[in-house]
Amino acid sequence: MVYVTPDTAAVATPHPAQALWRPAAAGLAAALAGLGVAELTAAWIAPGASPVLTVGALVIDIVPPAVKDLVIGLFGTADKIVLIVTIVLVLLLVAGLAGILESRRPPFGRLLVVLIGAIALFAALSRSSASTLDAVPAVVAMGVAAIALTFLTTRLPVDRRTGHSATASSPEQVPIHLEEGGPDRRRFLVYTGITAGIGLLALAGTQFSAAATRAADAARALFTLPTPSVRAAAIPAGASLDVAGITPLITPNADFYRIDTALSVPRIDPRDWRLKITGMVENEVEIDFAELLALPLEESTTTLACVSNYVGGDLIGNATWLGYPIRELLARAKPTGNADMVLSTSQDGFTAGTPIEALTDGRNAILAVGMNGEPLPLEHGYPVRMVVPGLYGYVSATKWVVELKLTRFDQEQGYWTPRGWSAQGPIKLSSRIDVPRQGASVSAGSIVIAGVAWSQHVGISAVAVQIDDGPWQDATLADAISVDTWRQWAYTWQNASAGDHTVKVRATDAAGLVQTSATADVAPNGATGLHEISVSVSG
Ligand SMILES: Nc1nc2c(c(=O)[nH]1)N[C@H]1C(S)=C(S)[C@@H](COP(=O)(O)O)O[C@H]1N2
Ligand SMILES: [Mo]
């Protein structure tokens, strides 16, 4: 009889594959069970505390801005899916390790499980809107995974000859011969399968909660917006050019870019929604949804843009919004002389710092409830968000907004400012070529080049196009809706010759500023440079 201490077992591994896969499978099954049961618990009792999503939110909060840009650049709006898949893959990898560790050096596998659970717990509780209930899913995950891991690793098949667990190999390196399909092995497989199955079933069960979100969305769609007391400026017939493939003048809600730090879309019942105006004010104001809807609402068309939009990118959209001027609510609250910033807070904790000036100078800075004739879609801020012409979204467009605090730029910062982005974020003059597409092959002759240009709250006065190193040629501008919206443009390139060419676009704003060719990165306050495409013209 040979006795093996855990130490000798860990060093002597005659058949590594044989020795590893069962405990790794035990770890994976235990993690699946823990994750599944925890996600199901979260779905029903703490919708904001899904372990995967809160860990994802923590990752979003701590990654350096350069990594965030890289991920958005690489994956666009699929960035969230990439993040979730990465978190699950890392979890499964660590779970396999925990299984191996637990089979060789108990209780270190369980300790690893507790460590992962602690990270999830920290992630759930560090959100600004966290309640104690939000601790439950992570604790459930930890408990279920630890129990399942202990259960499975103590049922690993045993080597009949030495009496040792198959993972604890004998020190004299004798090959271990286990009867294939022996009763221990089969029992272990069945237990592991059942454990993993419980996890998968529980994960499938979270779909019922997804159904609840769809129900909330259905309720949203049933609710009818009040008639505006001020209609949006009529859209001139000449504002849309008749060019195939050009960006539509108004972006349909379903195609509107979405950028936020919320991994699960906040589900706010409008009956519970309230907005508080606090801070440096003479009167604190509080308003509920019914009161907001009863006010004279105004419609306006505004182009929203993200500071992370690189030159030529698509993190920009134009919609007709319905809402109430923020300046009217601020007037009720009576800001005191010192305040220069409104720090708006979302229900999920995101904040934006907006200059009071931009909210009170008469532009259409609104608390919006409608987008293109519909209540705001859930992911665009239902029931209420801010829209402020001229400023990037990160300093102005708070979705699911619940508080406006009057304060000062030297006292408070919005969410992105301590993360490497400027406190002030006016949208920069820019333009984009939509047709032809980058890399397109077109036939020689006359080729229509078209796109959009914008300089919110200033307006566009000219757009010019350059072919290769040729002279800048004026494009035709479509009519403007207002200075707060993008403007379509087109240019007909006559007698395009066969071969490879580059096309560049450059806009001039209504104040005479010409779009710079100097390139700047999106951080800290928006990209600059000229959009350039290459096309190949066939003869
Ligand atoms: N609550 C909340 N609001 C937010 C954000 C966020 O992360 N959370 N992101 C802002 C940013 S960076 C942008 S560009 C706009 C995007 O609005 P959209 O998703 O409706 O296009 O929302 C802004 N409002
Ligand atoms: Mo943004």
XYZ file of C-alpha atoms and ligand atoms in Angstrom:
564
model
C 0.000 0.000 0.000
C 1.387 3.380 -0.976
C 0.281 6.474 0.805
C 0.168 9.678 -1.133
C 0.190 13.035 0.543
C -1.495 15.895 -1.293
C 1.975 17.302 -1.961
C 3.363 14.268 -3.763
C 0.059 13.969 -5.608
C 0.458 17.427 -6.982
C 3.941 16.874 -8.351
C 3.605 13.384 -9.785
C 1.249 13.319 -12.736
C 1.834 10.348 -15.034
C -1.232 10.965 -17.223
C -1.943 14.640 -17.150
C -4.934 14.594 -19.481
C -6.521 11.684 -17.678
C -5.817 13.345 -14.359
C -7.219 16.733 -15.287
C -10.360 16.548 -17.315
C -12.685 15.095 -14.687
C -11.921 17.622 -11.954
C -12.001 20.391 -14.551
C -15.442 19.188 -15.659
C -16.524 19.150 -12.008
C -15.397 22.765 -11.698
C -17.195 23.788 -14.898
C -20.434 22.083 -13.859
C -20.271 23.658 -10.396
C -19.716 27.104 -11.917
C -22.578 26.653 -14.384
C -24.903 25.659 -11.537
C -23.802 28.626 -9.422
C -24.052 31.070 -12.309
C -27.402 29.759 -13.546
C -29.101 29.788 -10.150
C -27.659 33.232 -9.387
C -28.760 34.723 -12.712
C -32.239 33.310 -12.169
C -32.353 34.770 -8.649
C -31.210 38.134 -10.016
C -33.782 38.056 -12.805
C -36.594 37.711 -10.304
C -35.608 39.543 -7.145
C -32.843 41.976 -8.119
C -33.051 42.797 -11.840
C -30.095 45.180 -11.633
C -27.787 42.677 -9.915
C -27.095 39.991 -12.509
C -23.591 38.764 -11.582
C -22.371 38.708 -15.197
C -23.774 42.148 -15.940
C -22.604 43.809 -12.725
C -19.101 42.388 -13.173
C -19.288 43.698 -16.747
C -20.310 47.129 -15.448
C -17.370 47.050 -13.039
C -15.035 46.221 -15.917
C -16.500 49.120 -17.931
C -15.947 51.448 -14.977
C -12.324 50.464 -14.413
C -10.931 49.928 -17.920
C -8.755 52.800 -19.136
C -10.444 54.976 -21.786
C -7.947 53.806 -24.423
C -9.158 50.205 -24.031
C -12.781 51.318 -24.214
C -12.027 53.193 -27.456
C -10.224 50.191 -28.866
C -13.128 47.866 -28.079
C -15.736 50.293 -29.457
C -13.495 50.773 -32.503
C -13.132 47.041 -33.073
C -16.612 45.851 -32.281
C -18.805 48.957 -32.527
C -22.068 48.496 -30.703
C -21.372 44.733 -30.340
C -18.930 45.782 -27.587
C -21.331 44.632 -24.855
C -21.752 41.161 -26.294
C -17.976 40.859 -26.613
C -17.624 41.888 -22.967
C -20.232 39.408 -21.731
C -18.787 36.525 -23.747
C -15.307 37.358 -22.435
C -16.502 37.394 -18.828
C -18.255 34.031 -19.222
C -15.189 32.477 -20.897
C -12.863 33.738 -18.155
C -15.290 32.421 -15.546
C -15.381 28.965 -17.146
C -11.595 28.869 -17.373
C -11.197 29.783 -13.708
C -13.923 27.246 -12.844
C -11.943 24.453 -14.526
C -8.897 25.501 -12.520
C -10.952 25.539 -9.318
C -12.028 21.947 -10.007
C -8.451 20.787 -10.479
C -7.290 22.696 -7.422
C -10.083 21.323 -5.266
C -9.337 17.739 -6.298
C -5.652 18.122 -5.439
C -5.468 20.625 -2.641
C -8.803 21.083 -0.997
C -10.101 23.549 0.044
C -8.217 25.834 -2.372
C -10.714 25.215 -5.179
C -13.514 26.342 -2.893
C -11.463 29.339 -1.839
C -11.107 30.296 -5.499
C -14.897 30.032 -5.847
C -15.330 32.297 -2.826
C -12.869 34.787 -4.330
C -14.816 34.931 -7.609
C -18.053 35.269 -5.639
C -16.505 38.116 -3.653
C -15.642 39.962 -6.877
C -19.252 39.540 -8.046
C -20.487 40.731 -4.643
C -18.258 43.785 -4.781
C -19.447 44.502 -8.332
C -23.109 44.250 -7.287
C -22.744 46.440 -4.213
C -20.462 49.088 -5.690
C -23.151 50.320 -8.079
C -24.516 53.648 -6.938
C -28.103 52.400 -6.999
C -27.309 49.173 -5.091
C -29.610 47.898 -2.345
C -28.871 45.076 0.097
C -31.051 42.772 -1.999
C -28.462 43.118 -4.749
C -26.047 41.065 -2.625
C -28.245 37.983 -2.891
C -27.354 36.695 -6.401
C -23.590 36.791 -5.774
C -23.946 35.068 -2.405
C -26.220 32.444 -3.979
C -23.658 31.912 -6.749
C -20.869 31.452 -4.246
C -22.867 29.014 -2.076
C -24.248 26.871 -4.898
C -20.897 26.656 -6.712
C -18.945 25.810 -3.540
C -21.391 23.080 -2.496
C -21.543 21.596 -6.012
C -17.763 21.659 -6.276
C -17.309 19.841 -2.964
C -19.976 17.325 -3.884
C -18.487 16.531 -7.299
C -14.806 16.508 -6.361
C -15.452 14.083 -3.511
C -17.112 11.767 -6.025
C -14.259 11.643 -8.513
C -13.735 8.022 -9.631
C -11.251 6.141 -7.462
C -8.359 4.041 -8.705
C -9.278 0.508 -7.675
C -5.706 -0.708 -7.460
C -4.283 1.913 -5.131
C -7.467 3.227 -3.643
C -6.510 6.741 -4.603
C -8.597 9.207 -6.444
C -7.691 9.127 -10.124
C -6.177 12.562 -9.864
C -3.893 11.644 -6.981
C -1.361 9.583 -8.853
C 1.099 7.313 -7.111
C 4.590 8.611 -6.443
C 6.391 5.816 -8.233
C 4.749 6.863 -11.486
C 2.937 3.582 -12.111
C 0.376 3.986 -14.867
C -3.099 3.877 -13.424
C -5.518 1.414 -14.995
C -9.091 2.263 -14.382
C -11.897 0.129 -15.713
C -13.475 2.241 -18.459
C -17.147 2.803 -17.719
C -16.855 1.468 -14.164
C -19.692 2.347 -11.771
C -17.747 5.231 -10.117
C -17.036 6.783 -13.434
C -20.588 6.555 -14.607
C -21.925 7.930 -11.343
C -19.495 10.842 -11.517
C -20.545 11.642 -15.073
C -24.235 11.520 -14.154
C -23.739 13.827 -11.159
C -21.675 16.235 -13.216
C -24.250 16.200 -16.004
C -27.098 16.862 -13.577
C -25.209 19.747 -11.957
C -24.435 21.367 -15.300
C -28.032 20.708 -16.421
C -29.427 22.547 -13.391
C -27.268 25.523 -14.314
C -28.372 25.515 -17.956
C -32.050 25.132 -17.011
C -31.768 28.048 -14.604
C -30.117 30.164 -17.303
C -32.960 29.279 -19.651
C -35.356 30.351 -16.871
C -33.949 33.881 -16.953
C -35.684 34.214 -20.326
C -38.963 34.590 -18.433
C -37.540 37.752 -16.956
C -36.543 38.868 -20.439
C -40.215 38.327 -21.233
C -41.063 40.759 -18.417
C -38.846 43.355 -20.104
C -40.696 42.745 -23.346
C -43.957 43.242 -21.436
C -42.637 46.569 -20.112
C -41.793 47.488 -23.675
C -45.288 46.547 -24.818
C -46.769 48.768 -22.069
C -44.535 51.569 -23.319
C -45.786 51.178 -26.847
C -49.421 51.362 -25.709
C -48.988 54.672 -24.023
C -49.769 57.667 -26.245
C -47.737 60.832 -26.212
C -49.541 64.120 -25.604
C -49.973 66.456 -28.573
C -47.076 68.908 -28.713
C -47.955 72.482 -27.923
C -45.039 73.591 -30.107
C -44.417 71.578 -33.270
C -40.939 70.951 -34.628
C -39.834 73.260 -37.424
C -41.237 71.758 -40.615
C -38.667 69.715 -42.477
C -38.075 71.467 -45.818
C -38.740 69.296 -48.862
C -35.216 70.082 -50.037
C -33.578 68.737 -46.864
C -33.384 65.153 -48.180
C -31.321 64.516 -51.288
C -32.389 61.824 -53.675
C -29.181 59.781 -53.595
C -29.233 56.005 -53.167
C -27.349 54.933 -50.041
C -27.204 58.337 -48.322
C -27.924 58.348 -44.569
C -31.632 59.088 -44.016
C -32.192 62.620 -42.723
C -34.108 61.299 -39.699
C -32.625 58.181 -38.124
C -35.295 55.550 -37.394
C -35.355 54.636 -33.670
C -34.336 51.053 -34.394
C -31.185 52.233 -36.199
C -30.226 54.955 -33.745
C -26.791 54.310 -32.231
C -26.801 53.340 -28.590
C -24.013 54.157 -26.158
C -24.247 53.811 -22.392
C -22.676 52.072 -19.419
C -25.895 50.147 -18.626
C -25.537 46.421 -19.287
C -29.133 45.734 -18.365
C -31.463 48.446 -19.594
C -33.068 50.164 -16.591
C -36.744 49.214 -16.386
C -38.536 52.221 -14.898
C -42.286 52.203 -14.386
C -43.329 55.737 -15.416
C -45.763 55.762 -12.483
C -42.741 55.583 -10.161
C -40.616 58.095 -12.054
C -39.745 61.355 -10.339
C -37.275 64.078 -11.150
C -35.720 66.131 -8.367
C -33.984 69.454 -8.864
C -31.552 69.921 -6.004
C -28.311 71.606 -4.999
C -27.700 75.345 -5.348
C -31.341 76.358 -5.752
C -33.765 78.500 -3.812
C -36.593 75.952 -4.171
C -36.088 72.235 -4.541
C -38.454 71.044 -7.245
C -39.894 67.564 -7.682
C -42.010 66.506 -10.610
C -43.606 63.188 -11.540
C -44.354 61.762 -14.963
C -48.018 62.780 -15.105
C -47.086 66.351 -14.159
C -44.383 66.432 -16.825
C -46.787 65.215 -19.513
C -49.351 67.841 -18.509
C -46.886 70.652 -19.261
C -46.791 72.274 -22.721
C -44.376 69.946 -24.522
C -42.272 71.063 -27.453
C -40.985 69.159 -30.429
C -37.561 69.762 -31.955
C -35.185 67.962 -34.291
C -31.678 67.545 -32.880
C -28.644 65.562 -34.027
C -27.076 63.674 -31.126
C -23.425 62.618 -31.329
C -21.060 60.573 -29.203
C -17.612 61.867 -28.280
C -16.290 58.381 -29.155
C -17.338 58.836 -32.777
C -14.164 58.694 -34.843
C -13.971 60.673 -38.104
C -16.263 58.903 -40.568
C -17.914 56.878 -37.767
C -21.578 56.168 -37.155
C -22.080 57.088 -33.488
C -24.362 59.941 -34.533
C -28.081 60.112 -35.249
C -30.823 62.655 -35.869
C -34.292 62.458 -34.346
C -37.349 64.569 -33.654
C -37.690 64.726 -29.884
C -40.676 65.719 -27.774
C -40.070 67.204 -24.350
C -40.187 70.088 -21.936
C -37.574 72.864 -21.896
C -35.164 72.322 -19.020
C -34.805 76.110 -18.574
C -38.456 76.295 -17.460
C -37.907 73.767 -14.694
C -34.662 75.465 -13.659
C -36.539 78.770 -13.489
C -38.943 77.205 -11.004
C -36.031 75.986 -8.889
C -34.239 79.389 -9.067
C -30.535 78.513 -9.216
C -28.385 80.652 -6.940
C -25.795 82.936 -8.479
C -22.781 80.655 -8.033
C -23.998 77.569 -9.870
C -22.497 76.972 -13.339
C -23.197 73.255 -13.884
C -26.194 70.944 -13.847
C -25.106 67.475 -12.791
C -27.774 65.132 -14.113
C -28.023 61.633 -12.660
C -29.512 58.564 -14.227
C -31.446 55.947 -12.317
C -28.466 53.622 -12.841
C -25.936 56.076 -11.421
C -24.456 57.566 -14.618
C -23.892 61.317 -14.376
C -23.252 64.145 -16.832
C -22.116 67.698 -16.079
C -23.742 70.283 -18.384
C -23.041 74.032 -18.363
C -26.148 75.891 -17.121
C -25.561 78.265 -20.011
C -26.376 75.558 -22.593
C -29.595 74.733 -20.740
C -30.848 78.295 -20.433
C -29.665 80.161 -23.545
C -32.822 79.404 -25.506
C -31.700 76.346 -27.498
C -33.939 73.258 -27.443
C -32.418 71.688 -24.322
C -35.232 69.429 -23.181
C -36.312 66.678 -20.869
C -37.446 64.369 -23.654
C -40.248 61.808 -23.438
C -40.722 61.153 -27.163
C -38.438 60.144 -30.020
C -39.686 60.261 -33.610
C -43.338 60.197 -32.542
C -42.984 57.304 -30.097
C -42.351 57.170 -26.363
C -38.567 56.874 -25.866
C -37.421 53.311 -26.517
C -36.255 51.618 -23.276
C -32.624 51.677 -24.396
C -32.802 55.371 -25.315
C -33.864 56.413 -21.826
C -37.540 55.607 -21.204
C -39.376 57.284 -19.657
C -37.329 60.527 -19.611
C -33.913 61.641 -20.881
C -32.085 64.859 -21.629
C -31.342 66.166 -25.131
C -29.126 69.243 -25.480
C -28.186 70.475 -28.969
C -24.495 71.185 -29.462
C -22.974 69.009 -26.729
C -21.680 65.448 -26.927
C -23.923 62.912 -25.200
C -21.516 62.184 -22.345
C -21.904 65.728 -20.960
C -25.573 66.279 -21.711
C -27.824 63.457 -22.876
C -28.510 61.585 -19.625
C -30.970 58.759 -20.214
C -33.306 57.467 -17.448
C -32.685 60.832 -15.768
C -33.923 61.195 -12.167
C -32.060 64.167 -10.703
C -30.715 67.553 -11.776
C -28.311 68.995 -9.236
C -27.211 72.598 -9.546
C -23.542 72.784 -8.717
C -20.180 74.060 -9.964
C -17.580 72.632 -12.348
C -14.950 73.189 -9.657
C -16.942 71.046 -7.206
C -18.343 68.077 -9.113
C -17.541 65.940 -12.167
C -19.683 63.908 -14.522
C -19.065 60.157 -14.942
C -16.491 60.358 -17.752
C -14.420 63.312 -16.530
C -12.281 61.455 -13.964
C -11.891 58.734 -16.624
C -9.890 60.880 -18.990
C -12.509 62.928 -20.842
C -12.912 66.704 -20.744
C -15.387 68.339 -18.405
C -16.725 70.383 -21.341
C -17.788 68.625 -24.525
C -19.066 70.856 -27.354
C -19.584 68.814 -30.541
C -16.860 69.437 -33.125
C -17.522 70.433 -36.720
C -17.310 67.322 -38.911
C -18.458 65.671 -42.125
C -18.737 62.159 -43.516
C -18.871 60.493 -46.925
C -21.702 57.917 -47.114
C -21.640 57.092 -50.831
C -19.718 55.524 -52.367
C -18.679 53.281 -49.468
C -15.026 52.989 -48.505
C -13.334 50.539 -50.879
C -16.249 50.458 -53.342
C -15.774 49.680 -57.046
C -17.655 52.089 -59.265
C -17.856 52.417 -63.003
C -16.143 55.286 -64.767
C -18.120 58.331 -65.905
C -20.111 60.478 -63.561
C -20.119 59.380 -59.919
C -22.282 60.854 -57.177
C -20.484 61.434 -53.881
C -22.739 62.280 -50.933
C -22.946 62.353 -47.184
C -23.719 64.455 -44.122
C -22.014 67.344 -42.321
C -22.752 68.817 -38.896
C -21.851 71.569 -36.506
C -24.637 71.466 -33.933
C -25.952 74.791 -32.742
C -23.738 76.654 -35.209
C -24.852 75.244 -38.563
C -23.063 74.271 -41.788
C -22.444 76.827 -44.539
C -20.397 74.855 -47.087
C -19.034 71.431 -47.921
C -16.211 70.730 -50.355
C -14.844 67.544 -51.885
C -11.319 66.744 -53.037
C -10.441 63.970 -55.486
C -6.841 62.736 -55.077
C -4.680 65.885 -54.933
C -7.053 67.969 -57.015
C -8.635 71.291 -56.020
C -11.401 71.467 -53.390
C -14.747 71.573 -55.236
C -17.955 72.867 -53.698
C -20.637 70.272 -53.021
C -24.346 71.077 -53.204
C -25.944 71.464 -49.763
C -29.420 70.179 -49.044
C -31.693 72.588 -47.151
C -31.057 72.758 -43.411
C -33.714 71.759 -40.880
C -32.015 73.965 -38.300
C -28.517 74.715 -37.020
C -28.965 71.844 -34.572
C -29.197 69.111 -37.190
C -26.846 67.559 -39.690
C -27.092 68.575 -43.310
C -26.885 66.356 -46.373
C -24.567 67.245 -49.250
C -23.749 65.811 -52.689
C -21.161 66.332 -55.374
C -21.099 64.882 -58.875
C -17.649 63.763 -59.947
C -17.629 64.128 -63.732
C -15.436 62.053 -66.034
C -13.967 59.877 -63.288
C -11.071 58.005 -64.856
C -10.315 54.311 -64.359
C -7.978 53.454 -61.478
C -7.713 53.873 -57.718
C -8.656 57.244 -56.254
C -9.105 58.863 -52.863
C -11.983 61.168 -51.980
C -11.970 63.605 -49.049
C -14.651 65.855 -47.599
C -14.326 69.099 -45.650
C -17.085 71.223 -44.122
C -17.236 74.898 -43.153
C -19.533 76.030 -40.359
C -21.809 79.061 -40.300
C -19.235 80.982 -38.273
C -16.682 80.514 -41.080
C -14.603 77.844 -39.333
C -13.136 75.358 -41.821
C -12.952 71.723 -40.667
C -9.350 71.008 -39.738
C -7.280 68.313 -41.420
C -5.234 67.909 -38.210
C -6.155 64.583 -36.675
C -7.096 64.287 -33.023
C -8.100 61.133 -31.175
C -11.619 60.800 -29.750
C -10.249 61.280 -26.212
C -10.368 63.630 -24.398
C -12.992 65.713 -26.241
C -13.797 64.437 -29.726
C -11.995 63.436 -32.923
C -10.874 65.800 -35.664
C -9.495 65.242 -39.149
C -11.000 64.762 -42.585
C -12.949 61.712 -43.697
C -11.210 60.065 -46.616
C -12.265 57.019 -48.638
C -10.649 55.069 -51.417
C -12.613 53.914 -54.452
C -11.616 51.977 -57.486
C -13.069 53.154 -60.741
C -13.354 50.523 -63.461
C -12.970 51.530 -67.087
N -27.891 56.886 -18.134
C -26.994 57.086 -19.114
N -27.201 58.054 -20.012
C -26.314 58.280 -21.004
C -25.147 57.500 -21.108
C -24.937 56.476 -20.149
O -23.942 55.761 -20.159
N -25.903 56.292 -19.178
N -24.263 57.728 -22.132
C -24.299 59.030 -22.783
C -23.570 59.016 -24.050
S -21.878 58.827 -23.949
C -24.188 59.210 -25.249
S -23.284 59.419 -26.660
C -25.656 59.252 -25.356
C -26.151 58.248 -26.373
O -27.539 58.253 -26.424
P -28.275 57.122 -27.261
O -27.806 55.797 -26.721
O -29.724 57.343 -27.084
O -27.833 57.309 -28.691
O -26.268 58.955 -24.111
C -25.697 59.564 -23.003
N -26.556 59.277 -21.881
Mo -21.088 59.082 -25.951
